[in-house]
Every structure is written in structure tokens, then in C-alpha cells.
Coordinates of C-alpha atoms and ligand atoms in Angstrom, one line a residue:
Chain Y
X25 CA 109.4 149.3 -77.7
X26 CA 112.1 151.9 -78.6
X27 CA 115.1 149.9 -78.5
X28 CA 117.6 152.7 -78.0
X29 CA 116.0 153.7 -74.8
X30 CA 116.9 150.0 -73.4
X31 CA 120.5 149.5 -72.1
X32 CA 122.5 147.6 -74.2
X33 CA 122.6 143.7 -73.1
X34 CA 125.4 143.3 -70.4
X35 CA 128.0 140.4 -71.1
X36 CA 127.3 139.0 -67.7
X37 CA 123.5 139.0 -66.0
X38 CA 123.3 137.0 -62.6
X39 CA 119.7 136.9 -61.6
X40 CA 118.2 135.6 -58.1
X41 CA 121.0 132.9 -57.6
X42 CA 120.8 130.7 -55.1
X43 CA 122.7 127.9 -54.0
X44 CA 122.4 125.3 -51.0
X45 CA 124.4 122.0 -50.4
X46 CA 123.2 118.9 -48.9
X47 CA 125.3 118.7 -45.3
X48 CA 124.3 115.6 -43.1
X49 CA 120.2 115.9 -42.6
X50 CA 120.5 119.7 -43.2
X51 CA 121.2 122.0 -46.3
X52 CA 123.9 124.3 -46.0
X53 CA 123.0 127.5 -47.9
X54 CA 126.2 129.5 -49.3
X55 CA 124.7 131.7 -51.7
X56 CA 121.0 133.8 -51.5
X57 CA 119.9 135.9 -54.0
X58 CA 122.6 137.1 -55.4
X59 CA 121.9 139.5 -58.6
X60 CA 124.4 141.9 -60.7
X61 CA 125.4 142.7 -63.8
X62 CA 128.9 143.2 -65.5
X63 CA 129.1 145.2 -68.7
X64 CA 131.3 144.3 -71.7
X65 CA 134.9 145.5 -70.8
X66 CA 134.2 146.2 -67.5
X67 CA 136.4 145.0 -64.1
X68 CA 134.4 143.9 -61.6
X69 CA 135.9 143.0 -58.2
X70 CA 134.3 141.0 -55.2
X71 CA 135.0 140.9 -51.7
X72 CA 133.7 139.4 -49.0
X73 CA 134.7 137.5 -45.7
X74 CA 136.5 134.0 -46.1
X75 CA 134.1 131.1 -46.8
X76 CA 131.3 133.5 -47.8
X77 CA 130.9 131.9 -51.4
X78 CA 133.0 133.5 -53.1
X79 CA 134.9 130.6 -55.3
X80 CA 131.4 129.1 -55.7
X81 CA 130.4 131.9 -56.9
X82 CA 132.8 132.0 -60.0
X83 CA 132.4 128.4 -60.6
X84 CA 128.6 129.1 -61.2
X85 CA 129.2 131.5 -63.5
X86 CA 132.2 129.3 -65.2
X87 CA 129.2 126.6 -65.1
X88 CA 131.0 124.0 -63.2
X89 CA 128.6 124.3 -60.7
X90 CA 124.8 124.1 -61.0
X91 CA 122.7 126.6 -58.8
X92 CA 119.5 125.6 -56.8
X93 CA 117.6 128.7 -58.1
X94 CA 118.3 131.6 -60.2
X95 CA 120.1 132.0 -63.5
X96 CA 123.3 133.3 -65.1
X97 CA 123.3 134.6 -68.7
X98 CA 126.7 135.4 -70.5
X99 CA 126.4 137.3 -73.5
X100 CA 122.9 136.8 -74.2
X101 CA 122.8 132.8 -73.3
X102 CA 122.3 130.8 -70.3
X103 CA 125.0 129.1 -68.8
X104 CA 124.6 125.1 -67.9
X105 CA 127.4 123.8 -68.7
X106 CA 131.4 124.9 -68.8
X107 CA 132.3 126.6 -71.7
X108 CA 135.0 128.2 -73.7
X109 CA 134.0 131.8 -73.4
X110 CA 135.1 132.0 -70.0
X111 CA 138.9 132.2 -68.8
X112 CA 139.6 131.0 -65.2
X113 CA 142.8 131.7 -63.0
X114 CA 142.8 129.6 -59.6
X115 CA 143.8 130.8 -56.2
X116 CA 146.6 128.3 -56.4
X117 CA 148.8 128.2 -59.5
X118 CA 147.3 125.6 -61.1
X119 CA 149.8 124.6 -63.8
X120 CA 150.6 121.1 -65.1
X121 CA 153.9 120.3 -63.6
X122 CA 154.6 117.9 -66.6
X123 CA 154.3 120.5 -69.4
X124 CA 156.6 123.2 -69.9
X125 CA 155.8 126.7 -69.7
X126 CA 154.7 127.4 -73.1
X127 CA 152.7 123.9 -73.7
X128 CA 150.8 124.8 -70.4
X129 CA 149.7 128.3 -72.3
X130 CA 149.1 126.2 -75.4
X131 CA 146.8 123.9 -73.9
X132 CA 143.6 125.7 -74.5
X133 CA 144.3 125.8 -78.0
X134 CA 145.5 122.2 -78.2
X135 CA 142.1 120.7 -76.7
X136 CA 140.6 122.5 -79.5
X137 CA 142.7 120.7 -82.0
X138 CA 144.0 124.2 -83.4
X139 CA 147.3 124.6 -85.4
X140 CA 150.4 123.8 -83.5
X141 CA 152.1 126.7 -85.0
X142 CA 149.5 129.4 -84.5
X143 CA 149.2 128.2 -80.9
X144 CA 152.7 128.5 -80.1
X145 CA 152.6 132.2 -81.6
X146 CA 149.8 132.9 -80.0
X147 CA 151.5 131.9 -76.8
X148 CA 154.8 133.8 -77.3
X149 CA 152.2 136.8 -77.5
X150 CA 150.7 136.2 -74.1
X151 CA 154.2 135.3 -72.5
X152 CA 155.6 138.7 -73.9
X153 CA 152.7 140.6 -72.5
X154 CA 153.0 138.8 -68.9
X155 CA 156.9 139.2 -69.0
X156 CA 157.8 135.8 -68.8
X157 CA 159.7 136.1 -72.3
X158 CA 162.6 133.1 -72.7
X159 CA 160.8 130.7 -69.9
X160 CA 159.6 129.0 -72.5
X161 CA 161.1 125.7 -71.8
X162 CA 161.2 126.3 -67.5
X163 CA 159.1 123.7 -65.8
X164 CA 156.5 124.7 -63.4
X165 CA 158.5 123.9 -60.7
X166 CA 161.3 125.8 -61.8
X167 CA 158.8 129.2 -61.5
X168 CA 158.2 131.0 -58.3
X169 CA 154.6 131.7 -56.9
X170 CA 153.9 134.8 -58.6
X171 CA 155.8 133.6 -62.1
X172 CA 153.4 130.7 -61.9
X173 CA 150.5 133.1 -61.6
X174 CA 151.4 135.2 -64.9
X175 CA 151.6 131.8 -66.5
X176 CA 148.2 131.0 -65.4
X177 CA 147.0 134.2 -66.7
X178 CA 148.4 133.9 -69.9
X179 CA 146.9 130.7 -70.2
X180 CA 143.4 131.9 -69.1
X181 CA 143.6 134.7 -72.1
X182 CA 145.1 132.6 -74.8
X183 CA 141.8 131.1 -76.5
X184 CA 140.7 134.9 -76.1
X185 CA 137.6 134.1 -73.9
X186 CA 134.5 136.6 -73.3
X187 CA 135.1 136.7 -69.6
X188 CA 138.1 136.4 -67.1
X189 CA 137.2 135.0 -64.0
X190 CA 140.2 135.3 -61.2
X191 CA 139.9 134.0 -58.1
X192 CA 141.8 135.8 -55.6
X193 CA 144.8 135.2 -58.0
X194 CA 147.4 136.5 -55.7
X195 CA 146.1 135.2 -52.7
X196 CA 148.7 132.9 -52.2
X197 CA 151.7 135.5 -53.0
X198 CA 153.9 137.4 -50.6
X199 CA 152.6 141.3 -49.8
X200 CA 155.3 142.5 -51.8
X201 CA 155.2 140.1 -54.9
X202 CA 151.0 140.7 -54.3
X203 CA 151.5 144.5 -55.2
X204 CA 153.8 144.0 -58.1
X205 CA 151.4 141.5 -59.5
X206 CA 148.4 144.2 -59.0
X207 CA 150.5 146.7 -61.1
X208 CA 151.0 143.7 -63.6
X209 CA 147.5 143.0 -63.7
X210 CA 146.6 146.7 -64.5
X211 CA 148.9 147.1 -67.1
X212 CA 147.5 143.3 -68.7
X213 CA 144.2 144.7 -68.4
X214 CA 144.9 148.3 -69.9
X215 CA 146.1 146.4 -72.9
X216 CA 143.5 143.8 -73.6
X217 CA 140.4 145.1 -71.6
X218 CA 138.8 142.1 -70.9
X219 CA 135.8 141.8 -69.2
X220 CA 136.9 140.5 -65.8
X221 CA 135.4 139.4 -62.4
X222 CA 138.0 139.3 -59.8
X223 CA 137.8 138.0 -56.2
X224 CA 139.8 139.3 -54.0
X225 CA 141.2 139.8 -50.1
X226 CA 142.7 143.1 -50.7
X227 CA 140.5 146.4 -50.6
X228 CA 143.4 148.4 -52.3
X229 CA 143.9 146.2 -54.8
X230 CA 140.1 146.1 -55.8
X231 CA 139.8 149.4 -55.9
X232 CA 143.3 150.1 -58.2
X233 CA 142.2 147.8 -60.8
X234 CA 138.1 147.5 -60.6
X235 CA 135.4 149.7 -62.1
X236 CA 132.8 148.6 -59.1
X237 CA 133.5 146.7 -56.1
X238 CA 130.7 144.4 -54.7
X239 CA 131.1 143.4 -51.0
X240 CA 129.4 140.1 -50.0
X241 CA 128.2 139.4 -46.8
X242 CA 129.0 136.2 -44.7
X243 CA 127.4 133.1 -45.6
X244 CA 124.9 132.2 -46.8
X245 CA 126.2 135.1 -49.1
X246 CA 124.2 137.8 -50.7
X247 CA 125.6 141.5 -51.8
X248 CA 125.4 144.1 -49.1
X249 CA 126.8 146.9 -51.0
X250 CA 127.8 147.9 -54.3
X251 CA 130.8 150.9 -54.5
X252 CA 131.6 152.3 -57.6
X253 CA 135.5 153.3 -58.5
X254 CA 135.2 156.8 -60.0
X255 CA 139.0 157.2 -60.8
X256 CA 139.8 157.9 -64.2
X257 CA 141.7 155.5 -66.3
X258 CA 144.6 154.4 -67.4
X259 CA 145.3 154.2 -63.7
X260 CA 148.5 153.8 -62.3
X261 CA 149.8 152.5 -58.8
X262 CA 150.4 155.9 -57.6
X263 CA 147.1 156.6 -57.5
X264 CA 146.6 154.6 -54.5
X265 CA 147.8 157.5 -52.5
X266 CA 145.2 160.0 -53.4
X267 CA 142.5 161.3 -51.6
X268 CA 139.9 160.0 -54.0
X269 CA 141.1 156.5 -54.0
X270 CA 141.7 156.6 -50.1
X271 CA 137.8 157.4 -50.1
X272 CA 136.7 154.8 -52.1
X273 CA 138.7 152.3 -50.0
X274 CA 137.2 153.5 -47.1
X275 CA 133.5 153.0 -48.2
X276 CA 134.6 149.1 -49.5
X277 CA 136.2 148.8 -46.0
X278 CA 133.3 150.4 -43.8
X279 CA 130.9 147.8 -45.7
X280 CA 132.9 145.0 -45.0
X281 CA 133.5 146.1 -40.9
X282 CA 129.7 145.9 -40.6
X283 CA 129.8 142.4 -41.8
X284 CA 132.0 141.8 -39.1
X285 CA 129.6 143.2 -36.7
X286 CA 126.9 140.9 -38.0
Chain V
X26 CA 181.9 108.2 -67.8
X27 CA 182.2 110.8 -65.1
X28 CA 184.2 110.3 -62.2
X29 CA 181.4 109.6 -59.8
X30 CA 180.3 106.7 -61.9
X31 CA 183.6 105.6 -62.1
X32 CA 183.6 105.4 -58.1
X33 CA 180.4 103.9 -57.8
X34 CA 181.4 100.7 -60.2
X35 CA 184.9 100.8 -58.5
X36 CA 183.0 100.2 -54.8
X37 CA 180.6 98.1 -56.2
X38 CA 183.4 95.6 -57.3
X39 CA 185.5 95.7 -54.6
X40 CA 182.3 94.8 -52.5
X41 CA 181.6 91.8 -54.9
X42 CA 185.6 91.0 -54.2
X43 CA 185.2 90.7 -50.6
X44 CA 182.2 89.1 -50.7
X45 CA 183.7 86.3 -52.7
X46 CA 186.6 86.0 -50.1
X47 CA 184.4 85.7 -47.1
X48 CA 182.7 83.1 -49.0
X49 CA 185.6 81.2 -49.8
X50 CA 187.1 81.4 -46.6
X51 CA 183.5 80.0 -44.8
X52 CA 183.8 76.8 -47.0
X53 CA 187.9 76.4 -46.3
X54 CA 187.6 76.8 -42.6
X55 CA 184.1 75.2 -42.0
X56 CA 185.2 72.5 -44.5
X57 CA 181.8 71.9 -45.8
X58 CA 181.1 69.4 -48.6
X59 CA 180.1 71.1 -52.0
X60 CA 176.3 69.5 -51.9
X61 CA 175.9 72.0 -48.4
X62 CA 177.8 75.2 -49.8
X63 CA 180.0 75.0 -52.6
X64 CA 182.9 77.3 -53.2
X65 CA 182.4 80.3 -55.7
X66 CA 184.7 78.7 -58.5
X67 CA 181.9 75.4 -58.5
X68 CA 179.1 77.6 -58.8
X69 CA 181.2 79.6 -61.5
X70 CA 181.9 76.6 -63.4
X71 CA 178.3 75.4 -63.3
X72 CA 176.7 79.1 -64.4
X73 CA 179.7 78.6 -67.7
X74 CA 178.8 75.3 -68.8
X75 CA 174.7 76.0 -68.3
X76 CA 175.6 78.9 -70.3
X77 CA 177.6 77.1 -73.0
X78 CA 175.1 74.7 -73.5
X79 CA 172.1 77.3 -74.2
X80 CA 170.2 75.6 -71.2
X81 CA 170.3 78.4 -68.9
X82 CA 168.9 80.8 -71.9
X83 CA 166.6 78.5 -72.7
X84 CA 165.0 78.6 -69.2
X85 CA 165.5 82.0 -68.5
X86 CA 163.3 82.9 -71.8
X87 CA 160.3 80.8 -70.7
X88 CA 160.3 82.2 -66.8
X89 CA 161.0 85.8 -68.5
X90 CA 157.7 85.3 -71.0
X91 CA 155.7 84.5 -68.0
X92 CA 157.0 87.2 -66.0
X93 CA 156.4 89.9 -68.9
X94 CA 153.0 88.5 -70.0
X95 CA 152.1 88.2 -65.9
X96 CA 153.0 91.4 -65.6
X97 CA 151.1 93.1 -68.6
X98 CA 148.2 91.4 -67.5
X99 CA 147.9 92.4 -64.1
X100 CA 149.3 95.8 -64.9
X101 CA 146.5 96.3 -67.5
X102 CA 143.3 94.9 -65.4
X103 CA 145.0 96.6 -62.1
X104 CA 145.0 100.0 -63.8
X105 CA 141.8 100.0 -65.5
X106 CA 140.2 98.4 -62.7
X107 CA 141.8 101.0 -60.3
X108 CA 140.8 103.9 -62.3
X109 CA 137.1 102.7 -62.5
X110 CA 137.6 102.5 -58.3
X111 CA 138.7 105.8 -58.0
X112 CA 135.9 107.5 -60.1
X113 CA 132.9 105.3 -58.6
X114 CA 132.5 105.5 -55.0
X115 CA 129.6 102.9 -55.6
X116 CA 132.2 100.7 -57.0
X117 CA 134.6 100.9 -54.5
X118 CA 132.2 100.4 -51.6
X119 CA 131.2 97.2 -53.3
X120 CA 134.4 95.9 -54.5
X121 CA 137.1 97.2 -51.8
X122 CA 136.3 94.5 -49.1
X123 CA 136.5 91.8 -51.2
X124 CA 140.1 92.9 -52.7
X125 CA 141.2 93.8 -49.6
X126 CA 140.3 90.2 -47.8
X127 CA 142.1 88.9 -51.2
X128 CA 145.0 90.0 -50.0
X129 CA 145.4 88.2 -46.5
X130 CA 145.2 84.8 -48.9
X131 CA 148.7 84.4 -49.8
X132 CA 148.9 84.0 -53.3
X133 CA 151.5 80.9 -52.8
X134 CA 148.3 79.0 -51.8
X135 CA 146.5 79.7 -54.9
X136 CA 149.0 78.7 -57.1
X137 CA 147.9 75.0 -56.9
X138 CA 144.6 75.8 -57.6
X139 CA 145.6 77.8 -60.7
X140 CA 147.4 74.9 -61.8
X141 CA 144.2 72.8 -61.4
X142 CA 142.1 74.8 -63.4
X143 CA 144.6 75.9 -65.8
X144 CA 146.9 73.1 -66.3
X145 CA 150.6 73.1 -65.8
X146 CA 151.4 75.2 -68.8
X147 CA 152.5 78.5 -69.4
X148 CA 149.3 79.9 -68.4
X149 CA 149.2 78.8 -64.9
X150 CA 152.3 80.9 -64.2
X151 CA 151.2 83.8 -66.0
X152 CA 148.2 84.0 -63.8
X153 CA 149.9 83.9 -60.7
X154 CA 152.9 86.5 -61.8
X155 CA 149.2 88.7 -62.8
X156 CA 147.6 88.1 -59.3
X157 CA 150.7 89.0 -57.5
X158 CA 151.3 92.2 -59.0
X159 CA 147.7 93.1 -59.2
X160 CA 147.0 94.8 -55.7
X161 CA 150.1 97.0 -55.5
X162 CA 149.3 98.4 -59.0
X163 CA 145.6 99.0 -58.2
X164 CA 146.5 100.6 -55.2
X165 CA 148.6 102.8 -56.9
X166 CA 146.2 103.7 -59.7
X167 CA 143.8 104.7 -57.1
X168 CA 146.0 106.9 -55.4
X169 CA 147.2 108.3 -58.4
X170 CA 144.0 109.3 -60.0
X171 CA 142.5 110.6 -56.3
X172 CA 145.6 112.8 -56.3
X173 CA 144.7 114.9 -59.7
X174 CA 144.0 118.3 -58.2
X175 CA 140.4 119.1 -58.5
X176 CA 141.3 122.6 -59.8
X177 CA 143.0 121.1 -62.8
X178 CA 139.8 119.0 -63.5
X179 CA 137.9 122.5 -63.3
X180 CA 140.3 123.8 -65.5
X181 CA 139.8 120.9 -68.0
X182 CA 136.1 121.3 -67.8
X183 CA 136.3 124.9 -68.5
X184 CA 138.0 124.2 -71.7
X185 CA 135.4 121.6 -72.7
X186 CA 138.1 118.6 -72.5
X187 CA 136.3 115.2 -73.5
X188 CA 136.8 112.4 -71.8
X189 CA 139.7 111.3 -73.4
X190 CA 141.6 114.5 -73.2
X191 CA 140.8 114.2 -69.5
X192 CA 142.6 110.9 -69.1
X193 CA 145.2 111.1 -71.6
X194 CA 146.4 114.9 -71.2
X195 CA 145.3 115.3 -67.2
X196 CA 144.7 112.1 -65.4
X197 CA 147.7 109.8 -66.7
X198 CA 150.3 112.4 -66.7
X199 CA 149.4 113.5 -63.4
X200 CA 148.9 110.0 -61.8
X201 CA 152.3 108.7 -63.5
X202 CA 154.6 108.9 -61.0
X203 CA 152.3 106.8 -58.7
X204 CA 151.6 104.5 -61.1
X205 CA 155.4 103.9 -62.0
X206 CA 156.2 103.4 -58.4
X207 CA 153.4 100.7 -58.5
X208 CA 155.0 99.2 -61.8
X209 CA 158.5 99.0 -60.0
X210 CA 157.3 97.4 -57.1
X211 CA 155.0 94.9 -59.3
X212 CA 158.1 94.1 -61.6
X213 CA 159.6 92.4 -59.0
X214 CA 156.5 90.5 -57.6
X215 CA 156.2 89.4 -60.7
X216 CA 159.7 87.3 -60.6
X217 CA 158.2 85.8 -57.2
X218 CA 155.2 84.9 -58.9
X219 CA 156.8 83.2 -61.8
X220 CA 159.2 80.9 -59.5
X221 CA 156.2 80.3 -57.4
X222 CA 154.3 79.2 -60.3
X223 CA 157.0 77.2 -61.6
X224 CA 157.7 75.6 -58.0
X225 CA 154.3 73.8 -57.9
X226 CA 154.5 72.3 -61.3
X227 CA 156.6 72.8 -64.1
X228 CA 159.0 71.1 -66.6
X229 CA 160.9 74.4 -67.2
X230 CA 161.8 77.8 -65.9
X231 CA 164.5 79.0 -63.7
X232 CA 162.1 77.9 -60.9
X233 CA 162.3 74.4 -62.6
X234 CA 165.9 74.3 -62.5
X235 CA 166.1 75.4 -58.7
X236 CA 163.9 72.2 -58.3
X237 CA 165.8 70.4 -59.9
X238 CA 169.3 71.4 -58.2
X239 CA 167.3 70.6 -54.7
X240 CA 166.1 67.1 -55.9
X241 CA 169.8 66.3 -57.3
X242 CA 171.8 67.7 -54.2
X243 CA 173.1 69.9 -57.3
X244 CA 173.8 72.6 -55.1
X245 CA 175.9 74.8 -57.6
X246 CA 172.5 74.7 -59.9
X247 CA 170.5 76.2 -57.3
X248 CA 173.4 78.9 -56.4
X249 CA 173.3 79.5 -60.2
X250 CA 169.2 79.6 -60.5
X251 CA 169.0 82.2 -57.4
X252 CA 172.0 84.2 -59.2
X253 CA 169.8 84.5 -62.2
X254 CA 166.5 85.6 -60.5
X255 CA 168.2 88.1 -58.8
X256 CA 169.7 89.5 -62.0
X257 CA 166.2 89.3 -63.7
X258 CA 164.5 90.8 -61.1
X259 CA 167.5 93.5 -60.7
X260 CA 167.1 94.1 -64.7
X261 CA 163.4 94.6 -64.8
X262 CA 163.3 97.0 -61.7
X263 CA 165.8 98.9 -63.7
X264 CA 164.2 99.2 -67.0
X265 CA 161.3 100.7 -65.0
X266 CA 163.4 103.0 -63.2
X267 CA 165.1 104.3 -66.2
X268 CA 161.4 104.7 -68.1
X269 CA 160.7 106.6 -65.0
X270 CA 164.0 108.8 -65.3
X271 CA 162.9 109.6 -68.9
X272 CA 159.4 110.2 -68.2
X273 CA 159.5 111.9 -65.4
X274 CA 162.2 114.7 -66.4
X275 CA 160.2 117.3 -65.5
X276 CA 160.3 116.5 -61.5
X277 CA 163.5 117.4 -60.7
X278 CA 165.1 120.7 -61.7
Ligands
ADP304 N1 130.9 121.0 -53.0 C1 130.8 121.4 -51.9 N2 130.2 120.9 -50.9 C2 129.3 121.4 -49.6 N3 130.0 122.1 -49.1 C3 130.9 123.1 -50.1 C4 131.0 122.7 -51.2 N4 131.6 123.6 -51.9 C5 132.0 125.0 -51.0 N5 131.2 124.5 -49.8 C6 131.1 124.8 -48.7 O1 130.8 126.6 -49.5 C7 131.3 127.7 -48.2 C8 131.8 128.5 -49.6 O2 133.1 127.9 -49.9 P1 133.8 128.8 -51.0 O3 132.9 129.5 -52.2 O4 135.1 128.4 -51.4 O5 134.2 130.1 -50.1 P2 135.0 131.4 -50.3 O6 135.8 131.3 -51.8 O7 134.4 132.8 -49.9 O8 136.1 131.4 -49.2 C9 132.2 127.0 -47.5 O9 131.5 127.1 -45.9 C10 132.4 125.6 -48.1 O10 132.5 124.8 -47.0
MG305 MG1 137.9 130.9 -52.0

């Protein structure tokens, strides 16, 4: 076989993924035959109605839950259990209230028994990146929602995972903060170039950040549309006003509206 | 010392003075004999003589030992069992009915049984203490461990934390506010447990002093005993509260 003709192995490959839960005497089917791939350094956005199974899908990719059928491969290896090759950011800022900002960010390294001094240096670099320099010794209770999510993002990046999973990371924030955080994430991603799968409710956010948007249908969720975002990089927040961007957003919205009609 | 603290101490002294004055007035106006209601000076004299002879300290030491050992035993078993119950729905379903039912049995009623089984020495008192602090600490442990956020658990799992890291770096600190609240309640209950045990059968301890005072109509002695217990309970509560302040500094900002 000609190896040059073959596409290189994608970083993430999801095949025939289905999941159903036991519920009472019946079964609740949450995901049905999900299939997609994510290339290395790609930014993929997932949108879909709430309760359709987006969080569940991310947890499956992270190995936190087991599928009823199908397979997930990360960097060629089947995902069977949680692994440190993913960084996870939850919808709620999931920080440890009893740890300082810096200690929250070093947690992934501490769990691995790494060198403390190195860990603190790494944390410093990331806190600089998410613009929280000077907040090292603050406790989470002192932070705003947006700041807490930036700490969570720094923590998800500190052990340099291959894949970053973001579950509606700005969903709990007010509209203005949310927009600012979208721009921040764009800047951070352009600096780090991680492979990202992000769940979001915001179509403009998805279009601004992602290379590709997958639209999921209502539960049991399957992929009902795939919208490539052919906007040049590096992107800026101003691009949102361009016709090309509106066009992509329109396509995503159309797909979502079809979902509502079902 | 800050102004606020000085004001607080001043107020406490004033209210204590008023209390002594009222007490004195009741004794005077009512004309009660000392074995019914002794005047404050009589109690103070008794206290001084008991302290000077070392008698009070000897008995306090015994009761303190019972309290601390009982509290430690009860707290450790309750925390371990509470942790298991919080994690195993099966264990909870099997054991919860017994644990709840056991709560309707007054500990005072079990104390004589413990004396029969474990003798009139210190062991039976330690067990009464342990028994009485067990339930509130158990309940707080279950509530505390159950309150740990699922997202934080998932986070620890994606970071491949092992079981010990899960316990020491997540569950213990997350449940600590609830655990310490249970320990505070337990600390005061333990004092009651020790005295109950000593009432049933003993030849030393503050509870024994109280019983002596009653039998000899040495009412000042009874008052000294009561005051000693109040101070012990307050001190224990204060120590836990202080530990709480130090350990949970992250809470208030
Ligand atoms: N452990 C579980 N047991 C039973 N049902 C679950 C479980 N986890 C999620 N679900 C159900 O799966 C559906 C999808 O949930 P979720 O993935 O959180 O949706 P989304 O993130 O898209 O809003 C919901 O209806 C939810 O009730
Ligand atoms: Mg969700």
C-alpha cells in the first residue's frame, strides 16, 4: 500500500459511538452512531440543543464513561479509561476552593509527583498566558466567574495534554464577559495551537474560534450537519462582522433550526 | 489587642459581675441555707481549697482522659464508617436502618450495660463517650463526602489520581468544613458522655465529684463540678473552633 496516499492518522477518531443508560424498565438512548475525526491542531466546535448529550460525548472522549457501542482512538490508542492526554474544562468553574490560584494550576503536575519548582514555573507561564499574573496567592472565592474559568483553562493546559476538551466553558458567564473570554481563548489557542473540541451554545463563538462546526440533533444525538469554517487565520474578533463569517453562522443556525422543527 | 476585643472582654466581665450580684441577692432575700443554694463566696472558697489540694486537677485529668480517648475512638470509627457508607449504597441500605434505630436508644440507658461488660474502670467511660459522639460525626462525614463535586471527581480521574490522592487531595479538604462541624458537636457531647459514665459507676472524675457532693450535701462542691464541666466543654469546643479557623482560612475572604 502506498503510505503517502493515505491521510495521516487523525489525533482523535470516533467511530460508531453509541451510549444508552438504564432508566427504570427501559433504556435511555443518549448518543447514536456518532462518527467524526479531529486532526492534530484542529479546533472543532460542537453545537446542539441542550440535553442532547454533548457533555456525555466529551466524557466518553475523556474516558470518564464507557460507550455502549463504538470506539474512540486518541493518537492511535483506544480510549479505555481516563488519561492525562486530555485536559478538561467544565461548564462550572471547577476549582478547589481550598487551594490558591497557583496551587490549582499546579495540581495536575503535583498529582504526577513532579518537581515543585518546575511546576510553579509552569504555572507562572500559564497564568501569564491567561492574564492572571499577580493572582497566584488568591483563593477561588475571591475571583470573578471569568477569572475562575481562566484558571481552569490554565490548569487544563499545564500538563501539556494532546487534546483539550471544553464543555461550554463560558456558559455560566454573562454575555459581555463571555464575548471577552471568546477573544481570550482565540488568542490563547493561537499561541498554543492545541487540538481542541469545544461544546458551545453560542454560534458566533463557534464560528470565530473553530475550523469546523458539528451540529448535533436532539437526543439520541447524532451528527446532523458539518459546517467547515473557511475563515483565514490568524482571526480577530472583528472578523465576526464580515459577510464570510455571517454566511457560515447562517449555515450553522439553519442546521440548528431544522433540529427545532423535529 | 484591638478595641473590639477589649469591648467584648469588658462586656463579658460586666455580665458575669451582674450574674454574681443577682445570685448573691437571691441567697440573701430568699434566706436559703447553704446546702440548698450556697452564696458565691462559699463556692469560690470550695474551688480554692479543691485547687490548692490538687484534688480538682486529679479528677479533671481522669475525665479529660476519658473525653479525649472517647472522642478520638468515636471520631475515627465514625469517619471511617461514614466514608464507606458515603461510597457504598449497598452498605448504606444494609446498615442505615440499624444506625438510625440505635439513635432512639438513649446512651444514658446503655451506660449501665457498658459498665457490666467492661468494668467500672476508664474503659467503660471511654466507650460511652465514643458512642455518644459517633452519630453526629458519622452523619457529617456522609454529608461531607457526598457533597464533593462530581466535576472535581472527574477532574481528578482525568489526571489519573490514585485512591489516596483522591482521598487526601480532594475528599478530605472538600469535606473538611462539614467534618469539623461534626467534631465541634462531638467535642461537647463527649463531656456529657464521660459524666454519664462516671455517674453510673466510678471512684474518680468530675462526675464522681458531683455525685460525692450530692451524697454529702456538699452543694458548693456540686457547683464547682458543674462550673468545671462548663469550662472543659467550652475549652474543647474552642480548640476545635480554633483549628477550624486555621484550617479553613480559604473560606472567608
Ligand atoms: N449517568 C447518567 N445516567 C442517566 N442519564 C444520564 C446520565 N448522564 C446524562 N444522562 C442523560 O443524558 C442526557 C444528555 O445529557 P448531557 O450529555 O449532559 O447533555 P448536554 O450536555 O448536551 O446538555 C440527559 O437527558 C441526561 O439526563
Ligand atoms: Mg452539558
